[in-house]
Structure formats: structure tokens, C-alpha cells
PDB file of C-alpha atoms and ligand atoms in Angstrom:
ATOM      1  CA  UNK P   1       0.000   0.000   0.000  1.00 87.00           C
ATOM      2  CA  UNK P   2       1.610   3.194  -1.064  1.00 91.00           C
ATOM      3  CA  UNK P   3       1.620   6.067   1.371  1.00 93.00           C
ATOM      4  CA  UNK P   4      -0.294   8.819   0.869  1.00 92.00           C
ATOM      5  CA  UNK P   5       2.431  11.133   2.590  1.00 93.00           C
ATOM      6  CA  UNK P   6       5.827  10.461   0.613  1.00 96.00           C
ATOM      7  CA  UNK P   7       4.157   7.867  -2.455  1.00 93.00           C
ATOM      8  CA  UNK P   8       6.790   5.403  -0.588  1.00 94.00           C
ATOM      9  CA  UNK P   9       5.414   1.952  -1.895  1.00 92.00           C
ATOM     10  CA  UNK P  10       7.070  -0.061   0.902  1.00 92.00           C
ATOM     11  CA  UNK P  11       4.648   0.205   3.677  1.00 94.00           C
ATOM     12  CA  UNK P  12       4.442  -1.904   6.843  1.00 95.00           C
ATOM     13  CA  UNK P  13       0.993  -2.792   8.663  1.00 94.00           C
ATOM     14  CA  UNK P  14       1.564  -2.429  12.748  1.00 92.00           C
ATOM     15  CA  UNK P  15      -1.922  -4.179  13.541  1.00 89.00           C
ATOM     16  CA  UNK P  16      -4.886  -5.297  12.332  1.00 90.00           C
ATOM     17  CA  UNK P  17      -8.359  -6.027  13.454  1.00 87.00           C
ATOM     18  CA  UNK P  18     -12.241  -5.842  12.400  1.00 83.00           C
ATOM     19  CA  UNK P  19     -13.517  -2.449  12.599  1.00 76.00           C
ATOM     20  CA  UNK P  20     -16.869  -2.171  14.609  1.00 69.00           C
ATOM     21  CA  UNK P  21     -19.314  -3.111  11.661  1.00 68.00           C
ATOM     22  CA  UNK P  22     -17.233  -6.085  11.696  1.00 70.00           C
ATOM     23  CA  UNK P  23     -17.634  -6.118   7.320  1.00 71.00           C
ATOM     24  CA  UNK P  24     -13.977  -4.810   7.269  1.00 79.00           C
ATOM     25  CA  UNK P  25     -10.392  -5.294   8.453  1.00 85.00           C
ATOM     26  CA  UNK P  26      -8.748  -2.160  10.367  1.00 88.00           C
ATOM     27  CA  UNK P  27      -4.971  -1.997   9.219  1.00 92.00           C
ATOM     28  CA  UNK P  28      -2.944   0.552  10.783  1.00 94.00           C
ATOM     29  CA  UNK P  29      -0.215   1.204   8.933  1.00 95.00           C
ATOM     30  CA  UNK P  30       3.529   2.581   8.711  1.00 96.00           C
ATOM     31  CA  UNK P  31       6.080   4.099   6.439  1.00 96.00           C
ATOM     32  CA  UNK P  32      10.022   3.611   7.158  1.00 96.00           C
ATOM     33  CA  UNK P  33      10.796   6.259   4.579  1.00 95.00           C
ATOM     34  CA  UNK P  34       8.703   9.118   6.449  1.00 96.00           C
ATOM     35  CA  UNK P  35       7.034   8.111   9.526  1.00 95.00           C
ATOM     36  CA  UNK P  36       3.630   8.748   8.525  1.00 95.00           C
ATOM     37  CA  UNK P  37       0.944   6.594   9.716  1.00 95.00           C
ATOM     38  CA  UNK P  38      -2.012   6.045   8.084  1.00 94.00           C
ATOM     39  CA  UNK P  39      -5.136   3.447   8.178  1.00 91.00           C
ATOM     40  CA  UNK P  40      -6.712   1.436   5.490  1.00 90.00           C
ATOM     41  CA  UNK P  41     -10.068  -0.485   5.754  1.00 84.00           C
ATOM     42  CA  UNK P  42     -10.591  -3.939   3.532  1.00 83.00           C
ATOM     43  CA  UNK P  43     -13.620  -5.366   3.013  1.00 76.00           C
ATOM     44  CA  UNK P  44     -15.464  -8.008   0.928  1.00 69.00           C
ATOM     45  CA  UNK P  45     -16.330  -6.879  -2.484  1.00 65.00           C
ATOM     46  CA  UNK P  46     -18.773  -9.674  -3.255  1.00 62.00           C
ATOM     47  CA  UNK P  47     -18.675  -8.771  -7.315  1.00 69.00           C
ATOM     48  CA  UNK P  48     -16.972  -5.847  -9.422  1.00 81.00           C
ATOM     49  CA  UNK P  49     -19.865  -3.867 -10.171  1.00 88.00           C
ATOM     50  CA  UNK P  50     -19.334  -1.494 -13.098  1.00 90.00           C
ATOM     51  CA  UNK P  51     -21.495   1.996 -13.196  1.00 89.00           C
ATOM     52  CA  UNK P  52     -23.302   2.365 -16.641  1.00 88.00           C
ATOM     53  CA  UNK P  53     -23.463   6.198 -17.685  1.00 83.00           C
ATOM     54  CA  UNK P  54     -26.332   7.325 -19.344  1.00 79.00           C
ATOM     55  CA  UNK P  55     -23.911   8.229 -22.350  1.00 82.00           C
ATOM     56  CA  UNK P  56     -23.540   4.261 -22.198  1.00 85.00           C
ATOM     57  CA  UNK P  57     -19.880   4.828 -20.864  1.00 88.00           C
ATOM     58  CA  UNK P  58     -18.911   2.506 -18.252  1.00 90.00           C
ATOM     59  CA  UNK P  59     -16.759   2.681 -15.340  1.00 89.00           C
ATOM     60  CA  UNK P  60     -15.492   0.647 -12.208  1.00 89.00           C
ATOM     61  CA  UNK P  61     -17.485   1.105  -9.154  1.00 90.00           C
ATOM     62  CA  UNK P  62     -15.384   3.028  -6.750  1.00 88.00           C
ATOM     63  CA  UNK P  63     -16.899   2.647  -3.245  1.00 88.00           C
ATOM     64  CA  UNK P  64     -14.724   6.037  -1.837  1.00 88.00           C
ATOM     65  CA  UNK P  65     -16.415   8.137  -4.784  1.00 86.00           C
ATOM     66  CA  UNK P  66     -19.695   7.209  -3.369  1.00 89.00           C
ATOM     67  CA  UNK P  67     -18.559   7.740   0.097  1.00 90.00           C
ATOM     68  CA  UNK P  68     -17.081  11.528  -0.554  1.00 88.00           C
ATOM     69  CA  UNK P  69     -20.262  12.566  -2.102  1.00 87.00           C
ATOM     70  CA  UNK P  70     -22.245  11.322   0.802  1.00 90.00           C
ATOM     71  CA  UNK P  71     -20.055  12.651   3.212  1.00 89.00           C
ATOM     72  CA  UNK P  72     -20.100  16.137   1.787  1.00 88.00           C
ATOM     73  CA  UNK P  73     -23.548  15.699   1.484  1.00 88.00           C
ATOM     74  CA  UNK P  74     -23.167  14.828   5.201  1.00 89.00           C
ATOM     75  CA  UNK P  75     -20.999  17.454   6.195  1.00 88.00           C
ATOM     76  CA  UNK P  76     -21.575  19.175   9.795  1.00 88.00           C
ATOM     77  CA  UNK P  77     -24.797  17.187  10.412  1.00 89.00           C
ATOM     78  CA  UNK P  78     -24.887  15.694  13.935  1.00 90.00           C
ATOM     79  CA  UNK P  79     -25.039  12.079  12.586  1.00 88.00           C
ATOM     80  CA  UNK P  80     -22.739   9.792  14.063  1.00 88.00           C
ATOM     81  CA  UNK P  81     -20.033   8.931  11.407  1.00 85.00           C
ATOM     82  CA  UNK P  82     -20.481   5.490  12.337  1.00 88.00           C
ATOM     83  CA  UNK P  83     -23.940   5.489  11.128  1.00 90.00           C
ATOM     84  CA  UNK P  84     -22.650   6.956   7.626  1.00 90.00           C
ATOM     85  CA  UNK P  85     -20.101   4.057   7.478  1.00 89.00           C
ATOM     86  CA  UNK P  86     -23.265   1.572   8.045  1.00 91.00           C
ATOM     87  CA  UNK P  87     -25.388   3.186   5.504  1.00 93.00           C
ATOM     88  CA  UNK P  88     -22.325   3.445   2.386  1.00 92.00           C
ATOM     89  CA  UNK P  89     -21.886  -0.331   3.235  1.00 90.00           C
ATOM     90  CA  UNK P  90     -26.004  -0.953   3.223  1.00 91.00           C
ATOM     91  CA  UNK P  91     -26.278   1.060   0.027  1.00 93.00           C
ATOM     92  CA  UNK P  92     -23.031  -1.157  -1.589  1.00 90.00           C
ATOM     93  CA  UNK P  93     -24.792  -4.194  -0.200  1.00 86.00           C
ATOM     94  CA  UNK P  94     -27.897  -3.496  -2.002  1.00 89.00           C
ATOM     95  CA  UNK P  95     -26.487  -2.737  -5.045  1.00 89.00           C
ATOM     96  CA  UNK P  96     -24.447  -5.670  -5.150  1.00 83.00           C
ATOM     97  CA  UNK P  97     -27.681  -7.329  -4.379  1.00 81.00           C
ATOM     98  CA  UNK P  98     -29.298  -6.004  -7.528  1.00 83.00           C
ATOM     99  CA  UNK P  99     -28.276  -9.426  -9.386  1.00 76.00           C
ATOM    100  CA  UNK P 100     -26.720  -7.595 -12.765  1.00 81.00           C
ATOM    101  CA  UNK P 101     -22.795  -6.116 -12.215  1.00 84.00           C
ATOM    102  CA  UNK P 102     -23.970  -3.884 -14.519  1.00 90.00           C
ATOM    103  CA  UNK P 103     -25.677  -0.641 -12.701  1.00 90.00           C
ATOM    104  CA  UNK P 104     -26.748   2.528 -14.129  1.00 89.00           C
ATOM    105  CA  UNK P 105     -25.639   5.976 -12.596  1.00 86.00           C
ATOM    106  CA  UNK P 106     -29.132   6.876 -12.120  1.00 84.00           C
ATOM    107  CA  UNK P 107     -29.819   3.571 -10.052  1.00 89.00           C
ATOM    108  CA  UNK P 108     -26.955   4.468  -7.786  1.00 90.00           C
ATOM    109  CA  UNK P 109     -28.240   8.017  -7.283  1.00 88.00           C
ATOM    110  CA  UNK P 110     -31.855   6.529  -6.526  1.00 88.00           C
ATOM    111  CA  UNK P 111     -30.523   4.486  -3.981  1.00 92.00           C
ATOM    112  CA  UNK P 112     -28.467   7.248  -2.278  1.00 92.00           C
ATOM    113  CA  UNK P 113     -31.255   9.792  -2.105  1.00 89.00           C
ATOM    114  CA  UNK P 114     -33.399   6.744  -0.267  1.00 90.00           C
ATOM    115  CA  UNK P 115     -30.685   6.534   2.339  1.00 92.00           C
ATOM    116  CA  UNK P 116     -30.010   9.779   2.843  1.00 91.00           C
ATOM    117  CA  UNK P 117     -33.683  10.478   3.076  1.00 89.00           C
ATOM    118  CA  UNK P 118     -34.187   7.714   5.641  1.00 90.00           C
ATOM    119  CA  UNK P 119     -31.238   9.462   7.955  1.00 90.00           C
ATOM    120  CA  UNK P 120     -31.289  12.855   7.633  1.00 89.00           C
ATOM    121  CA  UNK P 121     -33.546  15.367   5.758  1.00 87.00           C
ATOM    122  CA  UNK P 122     -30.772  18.500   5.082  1.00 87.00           C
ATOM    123  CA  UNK P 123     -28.323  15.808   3.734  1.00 88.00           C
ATOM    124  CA  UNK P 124     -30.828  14.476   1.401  1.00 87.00           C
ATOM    125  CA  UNK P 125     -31.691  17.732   0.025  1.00 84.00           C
ATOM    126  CA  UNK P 126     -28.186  18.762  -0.310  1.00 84.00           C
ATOM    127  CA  UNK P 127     -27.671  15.781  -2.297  1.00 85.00           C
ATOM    128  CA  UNK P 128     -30.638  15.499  -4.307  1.00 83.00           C
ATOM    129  CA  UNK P 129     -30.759  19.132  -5.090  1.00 78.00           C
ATOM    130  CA  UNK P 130     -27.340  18.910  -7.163  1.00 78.00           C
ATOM    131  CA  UNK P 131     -28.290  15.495  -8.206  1.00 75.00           C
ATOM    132  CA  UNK P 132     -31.209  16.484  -9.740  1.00 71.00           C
ATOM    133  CA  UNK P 133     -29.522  19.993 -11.540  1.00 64.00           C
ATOM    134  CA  UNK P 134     -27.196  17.315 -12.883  1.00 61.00           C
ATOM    135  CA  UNK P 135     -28.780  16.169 -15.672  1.00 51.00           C
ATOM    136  CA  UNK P 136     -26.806  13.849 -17.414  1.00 47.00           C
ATOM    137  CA  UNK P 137     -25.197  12.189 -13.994  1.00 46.00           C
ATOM    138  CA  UNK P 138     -22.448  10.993 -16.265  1.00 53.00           C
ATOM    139  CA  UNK P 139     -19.307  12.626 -14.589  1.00 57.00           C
ATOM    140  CA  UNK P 140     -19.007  11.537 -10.995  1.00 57.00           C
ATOM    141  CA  UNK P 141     -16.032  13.611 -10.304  1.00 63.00           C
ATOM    142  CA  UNK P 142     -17.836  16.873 -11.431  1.00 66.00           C
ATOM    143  CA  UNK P 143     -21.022  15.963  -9.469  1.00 65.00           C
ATOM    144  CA  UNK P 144     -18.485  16.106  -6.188  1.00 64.00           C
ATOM    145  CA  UNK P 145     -17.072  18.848  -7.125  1.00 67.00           C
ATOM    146  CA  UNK P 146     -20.217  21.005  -7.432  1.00 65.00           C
ATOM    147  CA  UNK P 147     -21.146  19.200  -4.103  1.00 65.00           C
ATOM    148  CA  UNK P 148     -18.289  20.152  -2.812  1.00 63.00           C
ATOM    149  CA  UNK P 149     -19.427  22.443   0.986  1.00 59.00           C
ATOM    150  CA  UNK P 150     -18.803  26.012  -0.709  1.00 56.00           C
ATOM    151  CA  UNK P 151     -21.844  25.101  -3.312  1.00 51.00           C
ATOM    152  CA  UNK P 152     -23.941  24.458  -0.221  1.00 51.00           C
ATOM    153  CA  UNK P 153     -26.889  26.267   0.852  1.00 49.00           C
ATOM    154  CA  UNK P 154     -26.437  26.879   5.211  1.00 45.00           C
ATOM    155  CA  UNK P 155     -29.369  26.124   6.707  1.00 43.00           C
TER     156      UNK P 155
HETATM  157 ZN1  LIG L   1       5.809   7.918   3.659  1.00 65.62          ZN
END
């Protein structure tokens, strides 16, 4: 695992042990080259789901994506961050649950705005207001960015 400090590829893990939801391995982890320490989570990817753009492109499912637009989204609510963890891994699990590796952006965005709705009504409408203005849905990375907390209206 390369560290995010120096890019030094030659990492060592001090300890490891199941984080609280118990779906993933804690590994806290150290570089010789600059001291940093950092922490990586694994979990169980039970298939490689691929996002299906509505230009028909298609792209690898990237879990921390999903996670930094619902944490933005999420951003100086008082929910418990462990709660957030539970409900990315729910919304993976039910995705992965769909029963086709193939999943359209719009699906995923369905299922987020369910979630957030379910946890927290600002957080939905953060989200679903930019999700909606977002037409297309096609470029994750832009979708973030006009999530990003300056875009935000303060309640
Ligand atoms: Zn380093």
C-alpha cells in the first residue's frame, strides 16, 4: 500500500483487526521512509460492479467516490459517522444485491437519495438538489465537485 504522505510503496501494517461493523479489516499502517501513519479499511467486495453512464460509458465502481459525495452531502450534520459508514456499506450491499454487475448511474443516485432520506432530511436535500440539476449524472467527479461544501446552501 503506497503512502499517501511520501508515495513510498514499501509500507508496513503495525496491527490489524475488524472495525466495529465487523464487514472490514482495520490496518494501521507505517512508512520507514517518512514516519507517517495512516489506516486502510478492507472489506469483501462480493462482485466488481461497473457503473453504466447514461452516455452508455462505463466505469469501475469506486466505493470512496460514493462515500465523498455522501459525506459532503453529510458534512456538519450531527449524525454519528459510524452510522454513515453503516449506511455506504447498506447502500453497496444493495447494489451488489441487484443481481446484474452492470448498474446505471441513475440507479446508484436513486438508492443514495433513499438513504439519505431515511437518515437525515438537510443531507438528502443537499444531495438530491445537485443530483437532480445534474442532468446527465455521467461525470461523478464533477457531481463532487459542485457538491463540494462552498456550493452548499447553510441552513
Ligand atoms: Zn511515507
Amino acid at each position: 500500500m503506497r503512502c499517501p504522505f511520501c508515495g513510498n510503496v514499501d509500507t508496513q501494517v503495525k496491527d490489524s483487526r475488524p472495525a466495529e461493523d465487523h464487514v472490514s479489516i482495520r490496518r494501521r499502517r507505517f512508512c520507514p521512509a517518512c514516519g507517517g501513519r495512516f489506516t486502510t479499511y478492507e472489506r469483501v467486495q462480493l462482485r466488481d460492479l461497473v457503473v453504466v453512464k447514461t452516455s452508455g460509458k462505463r466505469e469501475d465502481f469506486d466505493r470512496t467516490k460514493l462515500e465523498r459525495s455522501i459525506r459532503i452531502a453529510m458534512q456538519k450534520r450531527p449524525i454519528d459517522p459510524e452510522r454513515i459508514d453503516q449506511m455506504i456499506s447498506g447502500i453497496v450491499r444493495r447494489l451488489e444485491s441487484l443481481g446484474d454487475t452492470d448498474i446505471s448511474s441513475k440507479v446508484i443516485g436513486e438508492i443514495v437519495m433513499e438513504s439519505l432520506a431515511r437518515i437525515d432530511t438537510v443531507a438528502y436535500v443537499r444531495f438530491a438538489s445537485v443530483y437532480k440539476n445534474f442532468q446527465a449524472a455521467d461525470d461523478f467527479d464533477r457531481f463532487v465537485s459542485e457538491l463540494r461544501p462552498g456550493s452548499l446552501t447553510e441552513e
